[in-house]
Coordinates of C-alpha atoms and ligand atoms in Angstrom, one line a residue:
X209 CA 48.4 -3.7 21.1
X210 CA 45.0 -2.3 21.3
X211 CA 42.6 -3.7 18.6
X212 CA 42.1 -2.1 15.3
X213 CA 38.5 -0.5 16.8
X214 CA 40.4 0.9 19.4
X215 CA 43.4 2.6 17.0
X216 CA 40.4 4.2 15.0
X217 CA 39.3 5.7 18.4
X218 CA 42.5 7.1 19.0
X219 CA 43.0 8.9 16.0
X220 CA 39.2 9.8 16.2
X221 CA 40.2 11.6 19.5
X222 CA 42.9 13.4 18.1
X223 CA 41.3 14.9 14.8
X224 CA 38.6 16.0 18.0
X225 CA 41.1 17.6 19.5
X226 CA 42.8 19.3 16.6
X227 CA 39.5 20.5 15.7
X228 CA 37.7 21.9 19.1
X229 CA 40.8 23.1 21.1
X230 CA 42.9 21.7 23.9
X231 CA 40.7 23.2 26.3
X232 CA 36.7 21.4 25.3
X233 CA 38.3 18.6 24.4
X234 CA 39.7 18.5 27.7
X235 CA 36.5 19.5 28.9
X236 CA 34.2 17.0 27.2
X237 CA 36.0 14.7 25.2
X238 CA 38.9 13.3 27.8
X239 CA 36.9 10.7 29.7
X240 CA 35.0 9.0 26.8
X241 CA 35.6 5.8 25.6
X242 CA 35.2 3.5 22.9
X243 CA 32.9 0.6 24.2
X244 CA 32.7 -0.9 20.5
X245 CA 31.6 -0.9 17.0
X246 CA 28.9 -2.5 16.1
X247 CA 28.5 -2.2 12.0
X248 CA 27.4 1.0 11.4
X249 CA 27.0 2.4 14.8
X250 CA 30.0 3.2 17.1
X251 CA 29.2 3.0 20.8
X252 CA 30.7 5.4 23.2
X253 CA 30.7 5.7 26.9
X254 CA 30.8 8.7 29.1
X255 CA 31.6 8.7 32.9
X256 CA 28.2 11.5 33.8
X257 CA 24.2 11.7 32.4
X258 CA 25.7 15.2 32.4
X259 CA 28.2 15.0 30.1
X260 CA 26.2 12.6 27.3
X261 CA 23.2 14.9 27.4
X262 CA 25.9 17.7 26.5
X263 CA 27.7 15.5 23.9
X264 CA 25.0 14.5 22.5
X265 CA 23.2 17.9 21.8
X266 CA 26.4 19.4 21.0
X267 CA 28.8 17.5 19.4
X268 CA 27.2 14.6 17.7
X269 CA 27.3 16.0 14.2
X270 CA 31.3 16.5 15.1
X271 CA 31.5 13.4 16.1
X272 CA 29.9 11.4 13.1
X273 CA 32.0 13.3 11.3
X274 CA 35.5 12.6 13.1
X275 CA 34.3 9.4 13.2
X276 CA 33.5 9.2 9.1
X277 CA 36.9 10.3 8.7
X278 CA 38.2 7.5 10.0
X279 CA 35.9 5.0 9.0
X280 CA 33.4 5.8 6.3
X281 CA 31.0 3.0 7.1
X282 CA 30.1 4.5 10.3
X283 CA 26.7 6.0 9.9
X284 CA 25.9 6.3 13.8
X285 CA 27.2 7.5 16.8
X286 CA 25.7 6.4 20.1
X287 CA 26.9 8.3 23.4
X288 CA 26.1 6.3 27.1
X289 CA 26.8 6.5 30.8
X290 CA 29.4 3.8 31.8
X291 CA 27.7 1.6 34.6
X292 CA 28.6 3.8 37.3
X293 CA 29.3 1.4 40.1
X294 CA 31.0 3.1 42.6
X295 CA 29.1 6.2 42.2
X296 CA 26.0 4.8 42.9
X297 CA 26.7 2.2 45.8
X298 CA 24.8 3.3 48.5
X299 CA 26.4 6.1 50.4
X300 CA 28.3 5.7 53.6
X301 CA 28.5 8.3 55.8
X302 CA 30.8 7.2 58.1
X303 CA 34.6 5.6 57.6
X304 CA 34.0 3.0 60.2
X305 CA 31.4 0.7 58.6
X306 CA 33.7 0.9 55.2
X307 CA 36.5 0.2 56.9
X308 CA 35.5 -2.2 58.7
X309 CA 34.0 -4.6 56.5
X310 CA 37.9 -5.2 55.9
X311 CA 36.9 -9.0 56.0
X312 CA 35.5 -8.8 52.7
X313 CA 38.1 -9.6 50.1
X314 CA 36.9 -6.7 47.7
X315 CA 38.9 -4.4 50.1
X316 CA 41.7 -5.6 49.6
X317 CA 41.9 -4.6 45.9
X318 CA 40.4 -0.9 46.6
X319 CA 42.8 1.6 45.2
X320 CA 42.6 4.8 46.2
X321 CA 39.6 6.3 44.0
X322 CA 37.7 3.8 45.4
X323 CA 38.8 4.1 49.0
X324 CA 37.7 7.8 48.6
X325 CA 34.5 6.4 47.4
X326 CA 34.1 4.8 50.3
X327 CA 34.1 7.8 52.5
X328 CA 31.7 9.2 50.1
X329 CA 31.2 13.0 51.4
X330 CA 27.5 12.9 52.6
X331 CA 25.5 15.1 50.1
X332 CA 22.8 17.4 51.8
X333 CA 19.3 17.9 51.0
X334 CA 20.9 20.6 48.5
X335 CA 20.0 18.4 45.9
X336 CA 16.6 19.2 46.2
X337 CA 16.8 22.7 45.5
X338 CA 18.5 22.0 42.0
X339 CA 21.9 22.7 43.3
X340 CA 25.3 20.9 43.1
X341 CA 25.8 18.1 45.8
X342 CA 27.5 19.6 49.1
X343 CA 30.5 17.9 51.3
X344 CA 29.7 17.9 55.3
X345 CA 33.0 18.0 55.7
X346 CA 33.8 21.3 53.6
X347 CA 32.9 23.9 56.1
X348 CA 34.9 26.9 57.5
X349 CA 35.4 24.8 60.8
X350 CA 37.7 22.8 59.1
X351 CA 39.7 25.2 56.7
X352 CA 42.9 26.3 57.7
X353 CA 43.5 29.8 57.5
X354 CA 47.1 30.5 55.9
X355 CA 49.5 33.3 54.7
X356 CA 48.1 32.0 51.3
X357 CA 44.8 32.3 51.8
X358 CA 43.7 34.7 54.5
X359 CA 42.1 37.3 52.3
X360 CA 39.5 34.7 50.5
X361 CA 39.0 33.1 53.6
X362 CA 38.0 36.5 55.2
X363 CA 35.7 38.1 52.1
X364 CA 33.9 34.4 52.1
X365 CA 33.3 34.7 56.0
X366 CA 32.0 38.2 55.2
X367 CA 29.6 37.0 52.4
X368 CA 28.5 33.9 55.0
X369 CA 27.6 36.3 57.5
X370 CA 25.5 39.2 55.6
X371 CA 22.4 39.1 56.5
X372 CA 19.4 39.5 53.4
X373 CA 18.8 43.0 52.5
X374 CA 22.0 44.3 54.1
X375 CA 24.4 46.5 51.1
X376 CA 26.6 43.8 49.4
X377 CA 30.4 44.8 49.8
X378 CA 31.8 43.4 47.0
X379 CA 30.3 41.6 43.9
X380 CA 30.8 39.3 42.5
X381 CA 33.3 37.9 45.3
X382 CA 35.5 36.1 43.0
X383 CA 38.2 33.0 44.0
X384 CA 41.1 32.1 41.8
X385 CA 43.9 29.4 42.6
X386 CA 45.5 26.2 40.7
X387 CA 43.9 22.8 41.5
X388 CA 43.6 21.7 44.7
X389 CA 44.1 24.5 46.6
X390 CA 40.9 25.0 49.1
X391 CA 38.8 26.6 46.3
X392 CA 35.8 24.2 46.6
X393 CA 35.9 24.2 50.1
X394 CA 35.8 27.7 50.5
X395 CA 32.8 27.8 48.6
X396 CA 30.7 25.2 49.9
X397 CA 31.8 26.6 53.3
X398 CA 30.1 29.8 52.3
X399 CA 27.2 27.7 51.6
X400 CA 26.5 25.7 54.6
X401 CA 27.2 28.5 57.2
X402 CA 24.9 31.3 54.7
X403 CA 22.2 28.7 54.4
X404 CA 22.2 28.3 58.2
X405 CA 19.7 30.8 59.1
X406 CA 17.4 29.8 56.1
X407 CA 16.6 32.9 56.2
X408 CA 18.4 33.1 52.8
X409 CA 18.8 31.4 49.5
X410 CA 22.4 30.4 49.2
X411 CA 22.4 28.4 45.8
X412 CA 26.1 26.5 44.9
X413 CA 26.3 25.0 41.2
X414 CA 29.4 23.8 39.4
X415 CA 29.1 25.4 36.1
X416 CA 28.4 22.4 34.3
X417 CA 25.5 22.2 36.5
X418 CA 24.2 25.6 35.7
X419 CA 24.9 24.6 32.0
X420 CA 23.2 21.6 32.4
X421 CA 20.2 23.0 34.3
X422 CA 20.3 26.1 31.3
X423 CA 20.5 23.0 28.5
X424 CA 17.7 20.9 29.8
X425 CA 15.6 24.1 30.7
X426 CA 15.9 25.2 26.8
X427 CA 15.1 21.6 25.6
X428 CA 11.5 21.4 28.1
X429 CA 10.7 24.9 27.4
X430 CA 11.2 25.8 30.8
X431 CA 14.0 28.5 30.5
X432 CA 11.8 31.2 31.6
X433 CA 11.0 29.2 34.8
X434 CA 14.9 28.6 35.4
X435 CA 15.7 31.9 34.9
X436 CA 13.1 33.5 37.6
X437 CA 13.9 30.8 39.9
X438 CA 18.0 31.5 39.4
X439 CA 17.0 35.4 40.3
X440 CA 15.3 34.3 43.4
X441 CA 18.5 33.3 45.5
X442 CA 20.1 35.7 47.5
X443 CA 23.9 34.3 47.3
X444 CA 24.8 32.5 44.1
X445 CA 27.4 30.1 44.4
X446 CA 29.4 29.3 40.8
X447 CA 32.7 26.9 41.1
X448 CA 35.0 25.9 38.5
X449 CA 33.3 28.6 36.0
X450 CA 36.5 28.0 33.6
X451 CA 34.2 25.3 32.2
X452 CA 31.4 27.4 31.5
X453 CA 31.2 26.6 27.1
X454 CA 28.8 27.5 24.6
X455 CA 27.7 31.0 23.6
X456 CA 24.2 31.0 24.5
X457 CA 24.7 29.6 28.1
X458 CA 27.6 32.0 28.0
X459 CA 24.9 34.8 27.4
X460 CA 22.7 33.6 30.3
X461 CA 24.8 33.7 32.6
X462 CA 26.1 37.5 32.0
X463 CA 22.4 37.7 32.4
X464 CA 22.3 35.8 35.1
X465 CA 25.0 37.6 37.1
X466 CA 23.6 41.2 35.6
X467 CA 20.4 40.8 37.2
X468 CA 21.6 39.4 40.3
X469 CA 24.0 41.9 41.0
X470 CA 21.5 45.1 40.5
X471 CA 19.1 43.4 42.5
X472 CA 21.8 43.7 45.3
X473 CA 21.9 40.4 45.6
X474 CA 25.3 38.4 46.1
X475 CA 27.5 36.3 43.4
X476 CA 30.6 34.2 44.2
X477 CA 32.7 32.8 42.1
X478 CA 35.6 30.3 41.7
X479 CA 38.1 29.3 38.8
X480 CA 41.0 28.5 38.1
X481 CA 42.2 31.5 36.9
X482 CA 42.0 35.4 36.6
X483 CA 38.9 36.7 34.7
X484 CA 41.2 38.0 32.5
X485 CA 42.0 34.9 31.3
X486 CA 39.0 33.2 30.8
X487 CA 39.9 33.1 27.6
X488 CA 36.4 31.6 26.7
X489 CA 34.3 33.8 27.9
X490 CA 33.1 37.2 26.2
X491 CA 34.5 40.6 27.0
X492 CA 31.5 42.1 29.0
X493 CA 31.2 38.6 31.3
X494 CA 35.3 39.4 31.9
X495 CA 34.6 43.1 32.8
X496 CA 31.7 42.7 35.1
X497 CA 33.4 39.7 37.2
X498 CA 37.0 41.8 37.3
X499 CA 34.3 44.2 38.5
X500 CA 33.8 42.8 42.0
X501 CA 36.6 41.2 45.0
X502 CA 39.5 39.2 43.1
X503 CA 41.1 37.0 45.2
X504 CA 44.0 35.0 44.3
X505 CA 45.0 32.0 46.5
X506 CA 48.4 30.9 46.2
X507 CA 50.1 27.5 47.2
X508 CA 49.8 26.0 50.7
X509 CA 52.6 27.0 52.4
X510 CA 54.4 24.0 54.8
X511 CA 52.8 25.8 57.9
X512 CA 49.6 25.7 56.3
X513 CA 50.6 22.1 55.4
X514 CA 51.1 20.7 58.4
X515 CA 47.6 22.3 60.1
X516 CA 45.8 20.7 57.4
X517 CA 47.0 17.3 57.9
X518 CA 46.6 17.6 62.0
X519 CA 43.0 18.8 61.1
X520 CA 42.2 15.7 59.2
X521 CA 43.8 13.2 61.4
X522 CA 41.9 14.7 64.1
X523 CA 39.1 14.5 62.0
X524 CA 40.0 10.9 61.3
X525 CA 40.5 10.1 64.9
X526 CA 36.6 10.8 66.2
X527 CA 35.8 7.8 64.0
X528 CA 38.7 6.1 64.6
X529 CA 40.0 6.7 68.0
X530 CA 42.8 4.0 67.8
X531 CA 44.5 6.1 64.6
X532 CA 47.3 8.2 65.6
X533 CA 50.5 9.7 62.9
X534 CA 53.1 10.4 65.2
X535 CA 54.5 14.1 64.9
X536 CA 57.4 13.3 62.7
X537 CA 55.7 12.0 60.4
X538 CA 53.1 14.5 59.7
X539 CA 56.4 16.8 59.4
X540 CA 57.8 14.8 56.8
X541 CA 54.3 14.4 54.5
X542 CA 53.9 18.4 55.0
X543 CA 57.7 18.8 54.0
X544 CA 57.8 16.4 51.1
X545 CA 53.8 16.4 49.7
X546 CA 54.0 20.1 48.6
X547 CA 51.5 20.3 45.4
X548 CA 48.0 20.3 46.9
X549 CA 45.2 19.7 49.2
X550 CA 44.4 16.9 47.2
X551 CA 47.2 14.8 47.7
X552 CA 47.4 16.0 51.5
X553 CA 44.1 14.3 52.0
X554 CA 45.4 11.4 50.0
X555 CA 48.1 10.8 52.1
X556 CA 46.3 10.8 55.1
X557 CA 43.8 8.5 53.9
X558 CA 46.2 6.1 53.1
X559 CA 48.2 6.2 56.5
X560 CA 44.5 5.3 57.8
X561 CA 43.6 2.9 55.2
X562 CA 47.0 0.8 55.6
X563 CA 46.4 1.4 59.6
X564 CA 42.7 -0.1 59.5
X565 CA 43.9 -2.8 57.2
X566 CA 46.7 -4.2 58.8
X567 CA 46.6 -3.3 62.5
X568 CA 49.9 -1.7 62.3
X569 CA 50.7 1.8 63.7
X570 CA 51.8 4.9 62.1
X571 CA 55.8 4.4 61.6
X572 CA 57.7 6.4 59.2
X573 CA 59.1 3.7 57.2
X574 CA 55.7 3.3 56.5
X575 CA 54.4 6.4 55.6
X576 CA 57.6 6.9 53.4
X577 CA 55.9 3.8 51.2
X578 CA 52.9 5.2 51.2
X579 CA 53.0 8.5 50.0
X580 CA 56.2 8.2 47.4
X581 CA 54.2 8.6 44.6
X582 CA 52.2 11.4 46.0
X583 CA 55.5 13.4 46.1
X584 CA 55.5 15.2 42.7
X585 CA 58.4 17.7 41.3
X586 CA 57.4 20.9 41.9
X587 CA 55.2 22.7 39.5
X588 CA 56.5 25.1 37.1
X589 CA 54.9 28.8 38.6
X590 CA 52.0 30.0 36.6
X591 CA 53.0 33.3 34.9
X592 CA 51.2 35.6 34.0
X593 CA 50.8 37.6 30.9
X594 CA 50.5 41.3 33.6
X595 CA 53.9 40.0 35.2
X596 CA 55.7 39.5 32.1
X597 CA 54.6 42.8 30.9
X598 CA 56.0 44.6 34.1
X599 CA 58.8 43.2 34.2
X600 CA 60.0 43.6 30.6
X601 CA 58.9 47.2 30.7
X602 CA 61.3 47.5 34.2
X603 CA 64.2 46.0 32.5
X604 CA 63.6 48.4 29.3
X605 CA 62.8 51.6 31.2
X606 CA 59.5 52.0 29.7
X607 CA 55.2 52.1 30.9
X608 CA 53.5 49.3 30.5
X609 CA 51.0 51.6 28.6
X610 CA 53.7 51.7 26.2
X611 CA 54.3 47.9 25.3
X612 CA 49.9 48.1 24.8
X613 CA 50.0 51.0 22.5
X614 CA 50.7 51.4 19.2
X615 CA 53.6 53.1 19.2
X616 CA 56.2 51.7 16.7
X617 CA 59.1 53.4 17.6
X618 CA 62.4 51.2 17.9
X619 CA 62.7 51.6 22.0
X620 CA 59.1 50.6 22.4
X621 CA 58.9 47.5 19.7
X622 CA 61.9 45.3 20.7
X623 CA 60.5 44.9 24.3
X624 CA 56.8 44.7 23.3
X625 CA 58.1 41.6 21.1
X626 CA 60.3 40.3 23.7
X627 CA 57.0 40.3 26.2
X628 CA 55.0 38.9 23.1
X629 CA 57.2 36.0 23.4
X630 CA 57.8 35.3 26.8
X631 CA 53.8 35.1 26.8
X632 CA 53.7 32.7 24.4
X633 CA 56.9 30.4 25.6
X634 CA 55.9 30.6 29.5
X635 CA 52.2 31.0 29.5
X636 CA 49.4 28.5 27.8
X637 CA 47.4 31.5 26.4
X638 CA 47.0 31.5 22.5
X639 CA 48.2 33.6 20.0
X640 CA 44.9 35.6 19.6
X641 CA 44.5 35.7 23.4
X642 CA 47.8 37.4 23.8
X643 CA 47.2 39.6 21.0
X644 CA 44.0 40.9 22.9
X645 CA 46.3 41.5 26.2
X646 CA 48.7 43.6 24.3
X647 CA 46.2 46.6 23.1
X648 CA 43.9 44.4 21.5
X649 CA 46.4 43.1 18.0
X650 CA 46.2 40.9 16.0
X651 CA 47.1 37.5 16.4
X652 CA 49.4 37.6 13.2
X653 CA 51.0 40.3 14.8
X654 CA 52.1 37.9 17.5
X655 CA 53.5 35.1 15.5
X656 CA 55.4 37.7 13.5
X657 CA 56.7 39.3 17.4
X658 CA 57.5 35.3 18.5
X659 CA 58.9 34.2 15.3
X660 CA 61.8 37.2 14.9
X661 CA 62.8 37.0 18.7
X662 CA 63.0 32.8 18.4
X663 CA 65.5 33.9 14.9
X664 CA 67.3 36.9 17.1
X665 CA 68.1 34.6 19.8
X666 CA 69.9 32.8 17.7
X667 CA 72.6 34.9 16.9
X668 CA 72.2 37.7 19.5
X669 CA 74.0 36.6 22.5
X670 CA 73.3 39.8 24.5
X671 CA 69.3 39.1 23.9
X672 CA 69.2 35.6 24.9
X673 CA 71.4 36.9 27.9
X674 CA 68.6 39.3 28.6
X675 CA 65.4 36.7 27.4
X676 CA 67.6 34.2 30.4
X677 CA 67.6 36.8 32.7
X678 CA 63.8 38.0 32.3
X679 CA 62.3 34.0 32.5
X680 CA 64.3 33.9 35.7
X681 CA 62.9 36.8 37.5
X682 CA 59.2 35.7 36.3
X683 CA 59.7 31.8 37.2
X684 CA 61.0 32.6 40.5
Ligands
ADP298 P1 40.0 23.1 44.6 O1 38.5 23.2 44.5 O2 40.7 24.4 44.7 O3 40.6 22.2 43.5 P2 39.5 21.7 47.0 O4 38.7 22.8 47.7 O5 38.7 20.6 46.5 O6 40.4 22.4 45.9 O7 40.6 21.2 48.1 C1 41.3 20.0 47.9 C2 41.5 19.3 49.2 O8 42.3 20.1 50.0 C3 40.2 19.2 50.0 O9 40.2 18.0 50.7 C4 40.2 20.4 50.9 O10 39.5 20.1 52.1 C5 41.7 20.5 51.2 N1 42.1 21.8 51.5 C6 42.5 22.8 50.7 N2 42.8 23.9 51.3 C7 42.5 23.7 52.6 C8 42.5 24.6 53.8 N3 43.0 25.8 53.7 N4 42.1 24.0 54.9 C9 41.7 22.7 55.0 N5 41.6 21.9 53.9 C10 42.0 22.4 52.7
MG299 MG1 37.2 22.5 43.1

């Protein structure tokens, strides 16, 4: 039973997250915790500097007020970092000295977080320039090329190899794909090989690092400074920019990325989704980055699978020569760990882990223990909101322009609800979102579009034949 402190916190959380959105509160909210009450003054704890600085300036007042809800006494809200000790344990370049130390009894209790601490990707001098930390390991030597991801692979060789001054093919170059499927890698790839020469600037920054670096430039008056010195890279490196928030950072970097790109000078970018639904971000950032390359990268296929494992036990093996996973059992992790890179690497750091630890070699009774939990259902397909809209307009016999104009007549309304609903059933996007993807309505119009088809389906079994049929063809 969690104390009464902590019940507070949890309903705290939830009027937070009824009131910002799913998607910030995911963003920012998600990893803090209650650390405890103290009278008037609630301490909280956040996993980054990063993400109390942004808190702080931007939510506090939210927070003293979600909090006042609760508990009217509370007159203070005080955000820290959580004693980061993993994070700040001296970096270890290498897997052998971690591993080795297996005599010390801490070891033994090292789940897998920490046993990915341990292996701590070495960060670069990167730092220094004000970018994001960089992974050695995350080059283009050691990504796989795939049916899934050939095109990125080849437009972010292309942007590693241009030299300065030479005419920029395609800006910004922009990566899309679900979690875990090469995106950073790609990226910081594109870094290391196009800082190489030194002859150019290659900056890479999460988003909440240009955010952060945009915040803290604002609050020491050195914005001007910050901006000149983002215009003075030749290849700008953005990942994860679904987590770019707040209007005025929002503004800098259209900015940002306007005056970039007419300088000539070279933008990529990585989400995890289509700039069409960044559903965040303002209409003229959406244009100008559908403007340039997008790439999608899909899921790894098993072929694709299986290289990536053999690539990091090989990896594995030049540190650990004595570490071998027969072929069989790669086999069976490529053919039963399907959902990312993620849990590929997982896997194979456990086979090593267990290895190191006990001596034993690679069997398959034993990699079947170790990676059961790493074998997920498979994910639902993302649809999306263009797919729905092409195939309801097939199955209808109309355009597509059709279901986004205004046209009320009875052969083009039916289907343009039937799409309004599909969108909202199989896709996360809101009600005003999918209002502004069908011809830019309302988002009334919507709820009125989902509402009659949910009461049609009801008693019109031909419809929900046809609403079966249509979810089938778009989930397959
Ligand atoms: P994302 O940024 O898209 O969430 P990452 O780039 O962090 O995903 O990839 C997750 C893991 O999978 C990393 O260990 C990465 O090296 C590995 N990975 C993904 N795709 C590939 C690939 N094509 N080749 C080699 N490794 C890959
Ligand atoms: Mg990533």
């Amino acid at each position: 039973m969690p104390s009464p402190d902590q019940q507070r916190w949890l309903r705290v959380k939830e009027r937070l997250r009824a009131e910002v959105g799913e998607e910030i509160y995911q963003s920012w909210f998600a990893s803090m915790e209650l650390d405890r009450v103290d009278g008037a003054t609630v301490h909280l704890t956040v996993p980054t500097r990063f993400l109390k600085s942004w808190t702080l300036t931007h939510y506090s007042e939210k927070l003293l007020a979600c909090w006042q809800a609760e508990a009217p006494e509370v007159q203070k809200v005080d955000v820290n970092v959580r004693s980061a000790v993993i994070r700040t344990a001296p970096p270890k370049p290498r897997i052998p000295e971690s591993i080795e130390s297996a005599r010390d009894p801490r070891l033994g209790r090292m789940d897998l977080g920490e046993l990915r601490a341990a292996y701590a990707p070495v960060s670069s001098g990167h730092d220094a320039l004000g970018g994001s930390p960089l992974d050695l390991r995350l080059t283009f030597d050691s990504f796989v090329v795939g049916r899934s991801n050939t095109l990125a692979h080849a437009a972010a060789k292309q942007v590693a190899v241009a030299r300065r001054g030479e005419p920029v093919m395609f800006n910004p170059l922009y990566i899309h794909a679900g979690v875990g499927l090469g995106k950073t890698h790609l990226l910081q790839a594109v870094t290391w090989a196009g800082n190489h020469g030194a002859e150019r600037k290659v900056l890479y920054l999460t988003a909440e690092k240009f955010m952060y670096g945009f915040v803290s430039a604002l609050r020491t008056q050195t914005a001007l400074a910050f901006k000149e010195a983002l215009r003075a890279i030749d290849v700008l490196v953005i990942d994860d920019l679904q987590f770019l928030q707040g209007k005025s950072t929002q503004a800098e970097f259209c900015h940002t990325l306007n005056a970039l790109i007419d300088a000539g000078r070279q933008v990529v970018i990585a989400a995890d989704r289509a700039p069409t639904d960044l559903e965040s971000l303002d209409d003229r950032v959406r244009s100008r980055l559908a403007g340039g390359l997008v790439v999608e990268m899909g899921q790894l296929g098993e072929e694709l699978r299986l290289e990536i494992l053999k690539t990091r036990v090989t990896a594995a093996r030049q540190y650990h020569p004595g570490f071998d996973v027969p072929g069989p059992v790669l086999g069976y992790i490529a053919k039963t760990v399907t959902h990312n890179g993620r849990d590929l690497e997982g896997a194979v750091n456990r086979l090593l882990a267990h290895n190191k630890l006990t001596g034993q070699p690679v069997t398959m009774e034993m990699a079947e223990r170790e990676v059961r939990d790493l074998i997920r259902p498979q994910e639902p397909k993302r649809v999306k909101i263009e797919d729905i809209q092409r195939v309801v307009a097939r199955q209808y016999n109309v355009s597509r322009a059709d279901l986004l104009s205004s046209r009320r007549t009875a052969n083009v309304v039916r289907p343009r609800q039937v799409a309004m609903y599909l969108a909202k059933t199989l896709t996360l996007r809101s009600l005003p979102e999918i209002g502004r993807r069908f011809g830019g309505r309302d988002h009334t119009t919507v709820l009125h579009a989902v509402r009659k088809i949910e009461g049609l389906v009801g008693h019109d079994a031909m419809l929900a034949d046809e609403i079966e049929v249509l979810k089938r063809q778009l989930q397959e």
